[in-house]
Tab-separated table of C-alpha atoms in Angstrom:
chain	number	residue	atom	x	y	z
P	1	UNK	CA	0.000	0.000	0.000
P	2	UNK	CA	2.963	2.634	0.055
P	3	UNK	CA	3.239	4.266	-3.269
P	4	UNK	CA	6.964	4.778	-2.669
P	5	UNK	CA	7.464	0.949	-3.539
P	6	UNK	CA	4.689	0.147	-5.703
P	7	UNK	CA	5.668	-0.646	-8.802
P	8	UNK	CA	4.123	-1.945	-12.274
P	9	UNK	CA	6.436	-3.653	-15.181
P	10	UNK	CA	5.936	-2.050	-18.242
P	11	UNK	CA	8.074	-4.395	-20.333
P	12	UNK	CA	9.615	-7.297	-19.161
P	13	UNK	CA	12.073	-9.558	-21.264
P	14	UNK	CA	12.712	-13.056	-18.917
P	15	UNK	CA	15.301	-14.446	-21.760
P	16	UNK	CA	16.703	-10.934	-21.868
P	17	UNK	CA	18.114	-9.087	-24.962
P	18	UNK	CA	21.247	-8.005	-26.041
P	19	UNK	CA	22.173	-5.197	-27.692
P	20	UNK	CA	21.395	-6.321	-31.140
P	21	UNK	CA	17.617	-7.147	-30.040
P	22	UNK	CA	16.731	-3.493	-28.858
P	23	UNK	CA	16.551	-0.736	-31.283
P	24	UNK	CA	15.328	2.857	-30.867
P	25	UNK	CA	13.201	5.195	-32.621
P	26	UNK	CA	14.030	8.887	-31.713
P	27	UNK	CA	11.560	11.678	-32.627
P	28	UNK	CA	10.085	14.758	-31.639
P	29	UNK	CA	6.868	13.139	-31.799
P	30	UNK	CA	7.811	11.349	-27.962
P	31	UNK	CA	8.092	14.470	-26.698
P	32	UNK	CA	6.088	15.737	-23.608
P	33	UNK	CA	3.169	17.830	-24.511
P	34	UNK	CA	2.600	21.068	-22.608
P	35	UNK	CA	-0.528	20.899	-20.127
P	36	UNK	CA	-3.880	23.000	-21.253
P	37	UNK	CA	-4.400	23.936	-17.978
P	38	UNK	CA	-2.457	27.411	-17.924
P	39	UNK	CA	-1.850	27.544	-14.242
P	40	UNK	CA	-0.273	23.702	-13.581
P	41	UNK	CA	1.907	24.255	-16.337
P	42	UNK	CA	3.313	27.022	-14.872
P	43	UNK	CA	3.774	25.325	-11.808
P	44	UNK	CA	6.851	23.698	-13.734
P	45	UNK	CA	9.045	26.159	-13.797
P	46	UNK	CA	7.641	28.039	-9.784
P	47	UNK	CA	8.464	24.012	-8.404
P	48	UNK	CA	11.730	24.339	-10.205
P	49	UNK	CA	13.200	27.756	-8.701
P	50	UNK	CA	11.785	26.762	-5.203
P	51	UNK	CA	13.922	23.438	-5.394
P	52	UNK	CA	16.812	25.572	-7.259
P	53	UNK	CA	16.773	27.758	-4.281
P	54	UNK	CA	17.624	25.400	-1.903
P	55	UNK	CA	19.799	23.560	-3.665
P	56	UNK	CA	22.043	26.002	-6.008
P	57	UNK	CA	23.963	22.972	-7.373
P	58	UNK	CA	21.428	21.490	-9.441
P	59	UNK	CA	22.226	20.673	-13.051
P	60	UNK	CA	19.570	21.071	-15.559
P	61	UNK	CA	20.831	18.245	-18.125
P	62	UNK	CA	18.930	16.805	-21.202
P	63	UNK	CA	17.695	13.526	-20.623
P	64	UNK	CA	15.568	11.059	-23.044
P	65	UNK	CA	11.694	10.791	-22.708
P	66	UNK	CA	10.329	7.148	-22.545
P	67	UNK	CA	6.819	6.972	-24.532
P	68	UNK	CA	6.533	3.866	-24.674
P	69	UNK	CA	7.720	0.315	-27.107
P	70	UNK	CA	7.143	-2.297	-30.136
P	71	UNK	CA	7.411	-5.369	-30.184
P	72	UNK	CA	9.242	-7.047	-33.394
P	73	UNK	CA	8.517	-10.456	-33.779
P	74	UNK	CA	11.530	-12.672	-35.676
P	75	UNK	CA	10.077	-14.115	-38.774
P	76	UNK	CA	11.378	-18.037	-37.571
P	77	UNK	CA	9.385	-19.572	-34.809
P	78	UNK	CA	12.512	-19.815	-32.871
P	79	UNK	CA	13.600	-16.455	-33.171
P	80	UNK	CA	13.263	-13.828	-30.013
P	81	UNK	CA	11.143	-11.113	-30.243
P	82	UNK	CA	12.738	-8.200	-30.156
P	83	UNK	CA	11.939	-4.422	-28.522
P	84	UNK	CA	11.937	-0.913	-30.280
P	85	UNK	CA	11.993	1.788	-27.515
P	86	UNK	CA	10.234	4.880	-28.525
P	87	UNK	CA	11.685	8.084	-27.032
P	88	UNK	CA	12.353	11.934	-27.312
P	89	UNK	CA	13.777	14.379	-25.601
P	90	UNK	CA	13.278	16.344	-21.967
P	91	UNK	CA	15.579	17.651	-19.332
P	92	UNK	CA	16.222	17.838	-15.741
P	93	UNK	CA	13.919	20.498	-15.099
P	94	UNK	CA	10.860	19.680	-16.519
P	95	UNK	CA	11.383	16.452	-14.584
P	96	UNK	CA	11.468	18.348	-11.211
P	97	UNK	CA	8.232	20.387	-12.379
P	98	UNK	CA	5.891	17.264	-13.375
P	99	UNK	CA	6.733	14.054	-12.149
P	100	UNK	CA	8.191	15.724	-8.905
P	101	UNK	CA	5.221	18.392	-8.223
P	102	UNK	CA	3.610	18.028	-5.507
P	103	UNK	CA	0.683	18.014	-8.426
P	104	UNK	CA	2.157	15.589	-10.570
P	105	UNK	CA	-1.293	13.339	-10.282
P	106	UNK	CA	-2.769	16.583	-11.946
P	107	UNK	CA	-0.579	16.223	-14.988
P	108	UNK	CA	-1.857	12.633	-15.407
P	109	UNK	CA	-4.903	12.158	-18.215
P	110	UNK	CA	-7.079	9.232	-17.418
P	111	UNK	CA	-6.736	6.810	-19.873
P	112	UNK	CA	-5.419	2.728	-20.074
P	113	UNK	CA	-2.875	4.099	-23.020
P	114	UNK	CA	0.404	4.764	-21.207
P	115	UNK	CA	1.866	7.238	-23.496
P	116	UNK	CA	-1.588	9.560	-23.558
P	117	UNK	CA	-2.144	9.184	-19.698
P	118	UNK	CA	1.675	10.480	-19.402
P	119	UNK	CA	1.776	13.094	-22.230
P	120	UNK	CA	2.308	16.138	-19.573
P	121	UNK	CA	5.093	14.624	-17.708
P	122	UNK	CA	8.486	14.068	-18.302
P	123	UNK	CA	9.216	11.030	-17.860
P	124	UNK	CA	12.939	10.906	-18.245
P	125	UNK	CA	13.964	7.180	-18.839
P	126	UNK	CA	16.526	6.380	-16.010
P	127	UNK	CA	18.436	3.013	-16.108
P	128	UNK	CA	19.637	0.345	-13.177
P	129	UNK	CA	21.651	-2.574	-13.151
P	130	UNK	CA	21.752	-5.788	-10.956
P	131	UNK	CA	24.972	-6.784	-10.862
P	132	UNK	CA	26.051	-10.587	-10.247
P	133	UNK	CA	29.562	-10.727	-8.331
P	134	UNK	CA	31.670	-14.331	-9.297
P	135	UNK	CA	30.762	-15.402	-5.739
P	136	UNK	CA	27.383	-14.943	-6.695
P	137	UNK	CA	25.939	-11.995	-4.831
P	138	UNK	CA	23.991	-8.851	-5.917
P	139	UNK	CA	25.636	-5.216	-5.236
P	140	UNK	CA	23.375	-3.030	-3.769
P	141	UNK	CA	23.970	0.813	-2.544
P	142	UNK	CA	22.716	2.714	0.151
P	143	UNK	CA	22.083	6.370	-1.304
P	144	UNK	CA	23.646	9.087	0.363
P	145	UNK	CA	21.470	12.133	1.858
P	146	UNK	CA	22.468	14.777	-0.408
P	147	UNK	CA	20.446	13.091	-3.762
P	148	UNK	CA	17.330	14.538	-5.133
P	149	UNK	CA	15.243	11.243	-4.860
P	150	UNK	CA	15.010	8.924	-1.582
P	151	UNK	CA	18.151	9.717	0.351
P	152	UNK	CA	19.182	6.843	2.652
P	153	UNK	CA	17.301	3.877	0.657
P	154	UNK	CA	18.920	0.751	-1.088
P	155	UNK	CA	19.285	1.143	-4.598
P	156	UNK	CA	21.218	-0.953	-7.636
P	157	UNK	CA	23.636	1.041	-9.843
P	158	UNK	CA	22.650	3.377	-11.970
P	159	UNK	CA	21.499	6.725	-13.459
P	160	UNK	CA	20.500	7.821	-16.718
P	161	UNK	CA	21.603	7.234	-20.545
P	162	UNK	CA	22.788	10.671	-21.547
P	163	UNK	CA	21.987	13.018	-24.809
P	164	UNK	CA	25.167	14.753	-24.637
P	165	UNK	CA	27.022	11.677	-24.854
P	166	UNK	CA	26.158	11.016	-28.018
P	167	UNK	CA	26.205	15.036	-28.899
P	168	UNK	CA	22.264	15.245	-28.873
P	169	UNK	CA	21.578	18.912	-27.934
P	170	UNK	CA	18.028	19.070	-29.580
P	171	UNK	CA	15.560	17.640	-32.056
P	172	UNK	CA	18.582	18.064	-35.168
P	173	UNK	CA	16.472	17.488	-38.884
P	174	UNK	CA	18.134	14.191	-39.804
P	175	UNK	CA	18.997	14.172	-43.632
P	176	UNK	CA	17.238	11.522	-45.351
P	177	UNK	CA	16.337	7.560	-43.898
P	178	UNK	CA	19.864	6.767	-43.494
P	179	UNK	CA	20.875	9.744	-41.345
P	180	UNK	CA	17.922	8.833	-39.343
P	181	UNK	CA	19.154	5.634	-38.613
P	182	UNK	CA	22.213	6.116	-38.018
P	183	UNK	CA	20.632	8.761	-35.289
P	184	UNK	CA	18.751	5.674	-34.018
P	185	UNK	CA	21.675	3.433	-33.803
P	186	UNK	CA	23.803	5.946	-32.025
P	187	UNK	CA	20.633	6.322	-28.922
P	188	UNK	CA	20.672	2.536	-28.687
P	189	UNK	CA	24.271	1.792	-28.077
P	190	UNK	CA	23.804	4.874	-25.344
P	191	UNK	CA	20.979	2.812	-23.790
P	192	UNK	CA	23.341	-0.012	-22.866
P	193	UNK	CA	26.927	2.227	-22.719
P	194	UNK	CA	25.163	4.251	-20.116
P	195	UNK	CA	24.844	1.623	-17.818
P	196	UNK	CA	28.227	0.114	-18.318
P	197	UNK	CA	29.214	3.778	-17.264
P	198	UNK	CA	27.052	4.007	-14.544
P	199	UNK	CA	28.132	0.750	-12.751
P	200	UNK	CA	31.905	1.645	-13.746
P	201	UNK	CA	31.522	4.856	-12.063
P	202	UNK	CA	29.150	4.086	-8.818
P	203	UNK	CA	30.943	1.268	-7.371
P	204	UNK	CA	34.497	1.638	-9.196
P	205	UNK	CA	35.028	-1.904	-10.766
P	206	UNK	CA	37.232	-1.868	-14.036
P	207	UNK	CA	35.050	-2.435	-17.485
P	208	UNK	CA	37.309	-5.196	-18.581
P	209	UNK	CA	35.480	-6.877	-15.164
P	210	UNK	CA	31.952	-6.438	-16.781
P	211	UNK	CA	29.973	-8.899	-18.558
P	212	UNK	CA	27.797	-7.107	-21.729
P	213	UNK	CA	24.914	-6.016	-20.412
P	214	UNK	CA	21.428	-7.528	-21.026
P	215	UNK	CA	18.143	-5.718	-20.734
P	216	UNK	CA	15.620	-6.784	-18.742
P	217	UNK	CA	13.304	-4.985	-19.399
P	218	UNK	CA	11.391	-1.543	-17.851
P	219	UNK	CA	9.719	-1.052	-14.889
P	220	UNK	CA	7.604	2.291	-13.285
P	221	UNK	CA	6.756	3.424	-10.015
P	222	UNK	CA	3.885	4.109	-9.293
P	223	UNK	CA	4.742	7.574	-6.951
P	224	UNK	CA	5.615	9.743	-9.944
P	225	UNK	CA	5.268	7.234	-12.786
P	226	UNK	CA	9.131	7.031	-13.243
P	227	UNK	CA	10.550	4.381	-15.579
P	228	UNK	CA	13.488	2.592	-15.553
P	229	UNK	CA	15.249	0.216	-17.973
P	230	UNK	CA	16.765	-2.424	-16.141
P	231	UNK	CA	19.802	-4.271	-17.250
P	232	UNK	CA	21.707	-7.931	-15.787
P	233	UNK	CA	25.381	-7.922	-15.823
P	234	UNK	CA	28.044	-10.192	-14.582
P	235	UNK	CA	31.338	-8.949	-12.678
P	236	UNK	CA	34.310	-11.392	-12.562
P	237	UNK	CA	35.083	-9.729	-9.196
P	238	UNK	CA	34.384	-11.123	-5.909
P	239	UNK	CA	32.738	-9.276	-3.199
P	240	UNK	CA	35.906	-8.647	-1.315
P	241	UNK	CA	37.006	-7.411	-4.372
P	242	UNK	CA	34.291	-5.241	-5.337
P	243	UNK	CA	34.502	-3.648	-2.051
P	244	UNK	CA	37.850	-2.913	-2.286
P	245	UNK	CA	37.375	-1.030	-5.534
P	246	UNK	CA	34.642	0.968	-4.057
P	247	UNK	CA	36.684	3.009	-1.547
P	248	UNK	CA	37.790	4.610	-5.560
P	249	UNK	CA	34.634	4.717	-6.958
P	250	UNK	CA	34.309	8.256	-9.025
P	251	UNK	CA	30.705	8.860	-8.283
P	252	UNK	CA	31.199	7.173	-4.726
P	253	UNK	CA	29.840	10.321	-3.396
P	254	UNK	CA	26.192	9.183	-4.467
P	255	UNK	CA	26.041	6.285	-1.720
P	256	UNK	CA	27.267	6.100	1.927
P	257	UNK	CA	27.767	2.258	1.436
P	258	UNK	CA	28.173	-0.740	-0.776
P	259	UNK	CA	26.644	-4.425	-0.009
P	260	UNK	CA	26.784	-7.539	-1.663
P	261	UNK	CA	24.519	-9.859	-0.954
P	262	UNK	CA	21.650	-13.269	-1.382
P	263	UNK	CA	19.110	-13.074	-3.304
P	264	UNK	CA	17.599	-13.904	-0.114
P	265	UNK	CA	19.134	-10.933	2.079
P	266	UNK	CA	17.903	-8.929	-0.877
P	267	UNK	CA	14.682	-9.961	-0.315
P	268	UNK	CA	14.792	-9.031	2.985
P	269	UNK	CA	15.592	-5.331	2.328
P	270	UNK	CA	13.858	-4.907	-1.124
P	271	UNK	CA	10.561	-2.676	0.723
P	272	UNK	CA	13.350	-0.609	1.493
P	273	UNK	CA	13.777	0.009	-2.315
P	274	UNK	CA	12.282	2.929	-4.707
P	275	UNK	CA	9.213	1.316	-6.244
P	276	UNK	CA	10.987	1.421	-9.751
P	277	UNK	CA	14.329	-0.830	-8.229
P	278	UNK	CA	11.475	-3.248	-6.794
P	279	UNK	CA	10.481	-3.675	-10.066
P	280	UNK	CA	13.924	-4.567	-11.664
P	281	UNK	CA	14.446	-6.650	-8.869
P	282	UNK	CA	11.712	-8.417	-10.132
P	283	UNK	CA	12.574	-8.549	-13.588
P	284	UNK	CA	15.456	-10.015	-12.121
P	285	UNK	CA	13.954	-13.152	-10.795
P	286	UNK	CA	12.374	-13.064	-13.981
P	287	UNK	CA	15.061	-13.636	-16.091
P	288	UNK	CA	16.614	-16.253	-13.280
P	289	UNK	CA	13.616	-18.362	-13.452
């Protein structure tokens, strides 16, 4: 019954896909759409400079817009089906001012269709990783108390896949189908280098230690509707190992502490988890099953 863990999967993949079997679409057309209602949508940028305010150090970075998937089905029988993500663009900010208002129910429309019931907020795709040590435990971090979002709670690596990393500063009129695609291609490969990033950077274990990644699949909380693609990767490390590496982690200043554990000791802690990291720990099981 507390909304900070609830959770629902919006795409789950229990064989899990590589890089190959996800593809992207990128397009102005995923954008967020402004709200009618005059007043809410200036609420964006009034809950924005109050949290600016307090916090001078915030960074308002361009982020991609999840609005939803496709599913491509191989033409064999025996071939997997693959997943098209559909997304645009949105940033920092807007994500504050919708899916962090203390109105952001108001921005929701009613409606069963994801991407029409969540055309006002941002949305901002974030990513997460559950990583498998050799000695088979999962990493976990405890987040420290000067993030934006649920200081203090367990999470699994991760962040966001970034725009700029791929020099995406705006909605750039790609020349002809093949310009496009090559557009596409360049967003996909961020999807799953982001996270390789993200767990390289957050608990400091060398890439040449990482497994390729392998999506999971997305899940959303349900406090703020914020989605998550969720990725499985292996570390040749043990824990003593990946402990050790820690103490150098860049982005180490993110968590107060690192654990490896059990599936079963992460069961134990998992209601202490943000709704959306419930969910990948259940795509997770998922995929282990």
């Amino acid at each position: 019954g507390d909304d900070r863990a609830a959770f629902r999967l919006l795409l789950a993949c229990p064989t899990g896909l590589s890089a190959s079997e996800v593809s992207v679409v990128f397009d102005a057309a995923y954008d967020r759409i402004p709200h009618p209602d005059g007043t809410l949508e200036d609420s964006v940028s009034e809950v924005w400079d109050r949290r600016l305010k307090k916090n001078p150090t915030l960074f308002n970075g361009m982020k991609f817009r999840y609005c939803g998937c496709s599913l491509i089905r191989g033409a064999e029988f025996h071939q997997k089906t693959n997943v098209c993500l559909h997304l645009g663009l949105t940033d920092y900010r807007t994500f504050v001012g919708t899916n962090l208002n203390p109105l952001w129910e108001k921005f929701l429309v009613p409606s069963t269709d994801d991407r029409r019931r969540c055309q006002h907020t941002s949305n901002p795709l974030g990513n997460g990783a559950i990583v498998e040590t050799s000695d088979h435990r999962i990493v976990l971090l405890r987040r420290s108390n000067n993030v934006g979002e649920f200081p203090g709670h367990y999470v699994f690596p991760g962040g966001h896949p970034e725009p700029q990393e791929i020099s995406i500063t705006g909605h750039q009129t790609a020349d002809g189908d093949q310009a496009r695609q090559l557009l596409n291609d360049a967003v996909s490969r961020e999807m799953f280098g982001s996270i390789a990033r993200e767990v390289v950077e957050e608990i400091g274990v060398p890439p040449a230690e990482l497994s390729e990644a392998v999506f999971m699949g997305i899940s959303e909380r349900a406090l703020n509707v914020r989605p998550t693609a969720f990725f499985f990767m292996k570390c040749s490390l043990e824990s003593e190992g990946i402990q050790r590496v820690y103490r150098t982690a860049q982005d180490g200043y993110e968590s107060t502490q690192l654990f490896t554990m059990s599936v079963g000791d992460v069961e134990d802690v998992v209601h202490e988890m943000p709704g959306c990291h419930q969910g990948g720990f259940a795509l997770y099981k998922l995929l282990m099953n």
